């Protein structure tokens, strides 16, 4: 097989494996766009799931859908310990530019840009010297007395309101897309919930679409008790067998090649139906195949290469972020679950290590903050990365 034509290489396909089987979510978002544009009430959307299920790719497709319908759309990736104002300002600046090309009143656009600049400038610490102050790159004067109080909750409500009204002028809406939403700080997540609540009450055409790890709904609920009414939660999971096969067959067919049923069986077994792994093993199998069709032998030959790539780029990069104490905790989880994708009781982890549960709390809490594990339910902990336990146990072989 020609490696240049490899349809599983990143960016090679018209629709990557991460979007296979997501038609239900795409159709649901079409409904959201239509309802909001018509002034009807609609909840914002939160996608949750493990690493490798394609949340980020799906989020990007939702943004593209909004843009194709004439919406303003901006996307950010939240980062731990980072203030929300600066990345959110950049995302909304892009959304306003999307709307500006359709708006007939430049002065109205400039007015909203002024509000945005006032909001953005509050990201600078009080008393910062001029040379150290961040400039958001918005070429209009900052509005006075609007979104500039310094209280993120007040400012975000005012900013969202102004941006939503600008979209309303041209009969569309605004989508704010936030990846890694669980990494937003407590004050900022509370302000985001409050702003969504305020806009839902007024029917303003702005929706937040967040994506994050499985414990994100619990974080939102802890921030604002009414958050469950603000968001529609959609769990993004691994693909079932039919969709996993389509994730392989569609790009292979597009290249006018073939693959045997036994090879499909082997790919599903090795990938577990996780889109990221389907792409990794599919790419390796294509490169290993000397002739058409791809066979089960090709998959077997390619598997070590795919696993080595995953060990470095997917698993290893995350494992390297853990301290020795955190690695000990992770290894205990892997041993207790025998490498399976399931949770372990925190009390069992402590017993396995011969330690008191309270002494392990710092390591567990740090692993949660680093996005390596999550609280599956009270008293239980699980990996955020599929097959991570299997990877850890394989390090000893």
Tab-separated table of C-alpha atoms in Angstrom, residues 220-386:
chain	number	residue	atom	x	y	z
A	220	UNK	CA	-20.234	22.379	37.263
A	221	UNK	CA	-22.786	21.193	39.805
A	222	UNK	CA	-20.447	22.021	42.690
A	223	UNK	CA	-19.970	25.508	41.244
A	224	UNK	CA	-23.640	26.356	40.754
A	225	UNK	CA	-26.463	24.145	41.966
A	226	UNK	CA	-28.606	25.123	38.991
A	227	UNK	CA	-25.967	24.103	36.413
A	228	UNK	CA	-27.826	20.869	35.614
A	229	UNK	CA	-30.593	23.013	34.128
A	230	UNK	CA	-28.158	25.102	32.065
A	231	UNK	CA	-26.406	22.354	30.144
A	232	UNK	CA	-27.372	19.314	28.181
A	233	UNK	CA	-24.775	16.670	28.976
A	234	UNK	CA	-23.720	14.295	26.202
A	235	UNK	CA	-21.426	11.377	27.011
A	236	UNK	CA	-18.990	10.651	24.170
A	237	UNK	CA	-17.869	7.039	24.408
A	238	UNK	CA	-15.921	4.569	22.327
A	239	UNK	CA	-17.529	3.393	19.104
A	240	UNK	CA	-19.642	0.275	18.891
A	241	UNK	CA	-18.573	-2.453	16.499
A	242	UNK	CA	-20.608	-1.209	13.545
A	243	UNK	CA	-19.352	2.370	13.791
A	244	UNK	CA	-15.779	1.235	14.457
A	245	UNK	CA	-15.879	-0.835	11.282
A	246	UNK	CA	-17.196	2.145	9.339
A	247	UNK	CA	-14.336	4.257	10.704
A	248	UNK	CA	-12.019	1.813	8.931
A	249	UNK	CA	-14.031	0.884	5.862
A	250	UNK	CA	-14.988	4.386	4.703
A	251	UNK	CA	-11.425	5.754	4.342
A	252	UNK	CA	-10.200	2.432	2.892
A	253	UNK	CA	-13.014	2.394	0.327
A	254	UNK	CA	-12.290	6.005	-0.559
A	255	UNK	CA	-8.796	4.927	-1.587
A	256	UNK	CA	-10.332	2.060	-3.605
A	257	UNK	CA	-8.639	-0.522	-1.396
A	258	UNK	CA	-9.949	-3.389	0.702
A	259	UNK	CA	-9.633	-5.044	4.097
A	260	UNK	CA	-10.614	-8.532	5.210
A	261	UNK	CA	-13.205	-9.286	7.866
A	262	UNK	CA	-10.513	-10.926	10.003
A	263	UNK	CA	-8.412	-7.768	9.822
A	264	UNK	CA	-11.402	-5.707	10.961
A	265	UNK	CA	-11.856	-8.114	13.885
A	266	UNK	CA	-8.224	-7.667	14.857
A	267	UNK	CA	-8.348	-3.872	14.595
A	268	UNK	CA	-11.423	-3.692	16.791
A	269	UNK	CA	-9.885	-5.987	19.391
A	270	UNK	CA	-6.685	-3.949	19.582
A	271	UNK	CA	-8.328	-0.524	19.483
A	272	UNK	CA	-11.203	-1.311	21.816
A	273	UNK	CA	-13.335	0.938	19.610
A	274	UNK	CA	-11.556	4.103	20.756
A	275	UNK	CA	-11.235	6.431	17.736
A	276	UNK	CA	-7.711	7.578	18.522
A	277	UNK	CA	-6.521	3.977	18.651
A	278	UNK	CA	-8.456	3.048	15.514
A	279	UNK	CA	-6.539	5.754	13.686
A	280	UNK	CA	-3.178	4.664	15.139
A	281	UNK	CA	-3.606	0.961	14.346
A	282	UNK	CA	-5.286	1.683	11.003
A	283	UNK	CA	-2.382	3.879	9.892
A	284	UNK	CA	0.181	1.273	10.897
A	285	UNK	CA	-1.746	-1.558	9.202
A	286	UNK	CA	-2.017	0.410	5.953
A	287	UNK	CA	1.727	1.079	5.940
A	288	UNK	CA	2.515	-2.565	6.730
A	289	UNK	CA	0.283	-4.013	3.998
A	290	UNK	CA	2.309	-5.015	0.945
A	291	UNK	CA	-0.766	-5.637	-1.178
A	292	UNK	CA	-4.508	-5.138	-1.335
A	293	UNK	CA	-6.490	-6.098	0.760
A	294	UNK	CA	-5.209	-5.445	4.288
A	295	UNK	CA	-5.093	-8.778	6.119
A	296	UNK	CA	-5.038	-9.925	9.717
A	297	UNK	CA	-1.352	-10.698	9.247
A	298	UNK	CA	-0.763	-7.054	8.278
A	299	UNK	CA	-2.482	-5.933	11.483
A	300	UNK	CA	-0.329	-8.291	13.545
A	301	UNK	CA	2.871	-7.043	11.912
A	302	UNK	CA	1.819	-3.401	12.352
A	303	UNK	CA	0.640	-3.654	15.969
A	304	UNK	CA	4.070	-3.266	17.640
A	305	UNK	CA	4.745	-0.094	15.665
A	306	UNK	CA	1.360	1.388	16.603
A	307	UNK	CA	1.819	0.408	20.241
A	308	UNK	CA	5.302	1.933	20.313
A	309	UNK	CA	3.950	5.191	18.894
A	310	UNK	CA	1.139	5.242	21.439
A	311	UNK	CA	3.589	4.456	24.244
A	312	UNK	CA	5.548	7.601	23.460
A	313	UNK	CA	2.971	10.097	22.242
A	314	UNK	CA	-0.221	9.099	24.010
A	315	UNK	CA	0.696	7.255	27.200
A	316	UNK	CA	4.298	8.201	27.852
A	317	UNK	CA	3.802	11.950	27.536
A	318	UNK	CA	1.201	11.778	30.286
A	319	UNK	CA	3.122	9.363	32.513
A	320	UNK	CA	6.155	11.667	32.410
A	321	UNK	CA	4.090	14.432	34.016
A	322	UNK	CA	3.559	12.362	37.161
A	323	UNK	CA	5.848	12.545	40.200
A	324	UNK	CA	7.290	9.348	41.741
A	325	UNK	CA	4.535	9.331	44.375
A	326	UNK	CA	1.874	9.802	41.704
A	327	UNK	CA	3.363	7.033	39.570
A	328	UNK	CA	3.179	4.710	42.559
A	329	UNK	CA	-0.520	5.552	42.871
A	330	UNK	CA	-1.114	4.973	39.155
A	331	UNK	CA	0.704	1.638	39.250
A	332	UNK	CA	-1.412	0.502	42.206
A	333	UNK	CA	-4.591	1.356	40.260
A	334	UNK	CA	-3.336	-0.654	37.285
A	335	UNK	CA	-2.539	-3.671	39.425
A	336	UNK	CA	-5.896	-3.581	41.218
A	337	UNK	CA	-7.838	-3.409	37.939
A	338	UNK	CA	-5.544	-5.917	36.175
A	339	UNK	CA	-5.068	-3.316	33.434
A	340	UNK	CA	-8.762	-3.107	32.589
A	341	UNK	CA	-10.590	0.159	31.854
A	342	UNK	CA	-12.486	0.278	35.128
A	343	UNK	CA	-12.312	2.121	38.425
A	344	UNK	CA	-10.661	1.190	41.719
A	345	UNK	CA	-11.740	2.021	45.243
A	346	UNK	CA	-9.482	4.601	46.871
A	347	UNK	CA	-9.510	2.512	50.051
A	348	UNK	CA	-8.235	-0.474	48.048
A	349	UNK	CA	-5.427	1.624	46.565
A	350	UNK	CA	-4.350	2.603	50.078
A	351	UNK	CA	-4.513	-1.004	51.296
A	352	UNK	CA	-2.572	-2.200	48.257
A	353	UNK	CA	0.212	0.276	49.034
A	354	UNK	CA	0.053	-0.347	52.776
A	355	UNK	CA	-0.681	3.307	53.470
A	356	UNK	CA	-3.371	5.339	55.187
A	357	UNK	CA	-5.909	6.804	52.728
A	358	UNK	CA	-5.300	10.330	54.039
A	359	UNK	CA	-1.584	10.096	53.210
A	360	UNK	CA	-2.422	9.418	49.559
A	361	UNK	CA	-4.844	12.321	49.149
A	362	UNK	CA	-2.184	14.782	47.870
A	363	UNK	CA	-1.068	12.366	45.125
A	364	UNK	CA	-4.658	11.580	44.129
A	365	UNK	CA	-5.714	15.235	44.063
A	366	UNK	CA	-2.660	16.175	41.989
A	367	UNK	CA	-3.391	13.389	39.487
A	368	UNK	CA	-6.939	14.698	39.137
A	369	UNK	CA	-5.658	18.227	38.499
A	370	UNK	CA	-3.254	16.878	35.891
A	371	UNK	CA	-6.135	15.119	34.144
A	372	UNK	CA	-4.690	11.615	34.554
A	373	UNK	CA	-7.459	10.232	36.772
A	374	UNK	CA	-10.963	11.255	37.752
A	375	UNK	CA	-13.395	10.481	40.538
A	376	UNK	CA	-15.684	7.977	38.815
A	377	UNK	CA	-17.988	8.080	41.846
A	378	UNK	CA	-17.616	8.696	45.553
A	379	UNK	CA	-14.737	6.638	46.895
A	380	UNK	CA	-13.598	5.389	43.484
A	381	UNK	CA	-10.976	6.563	41.033
A	382	UNK	CA	-10.401	5.729	37.349
A	383	UNK	CA	-7.975	6.539	34.550
A	384	UNK	CA	-8.941	9.284	32.117
A	385	UNK	CA	-6.864	7.535	29.444
A	386	UNK	CA	-8.180	4.276	27.933
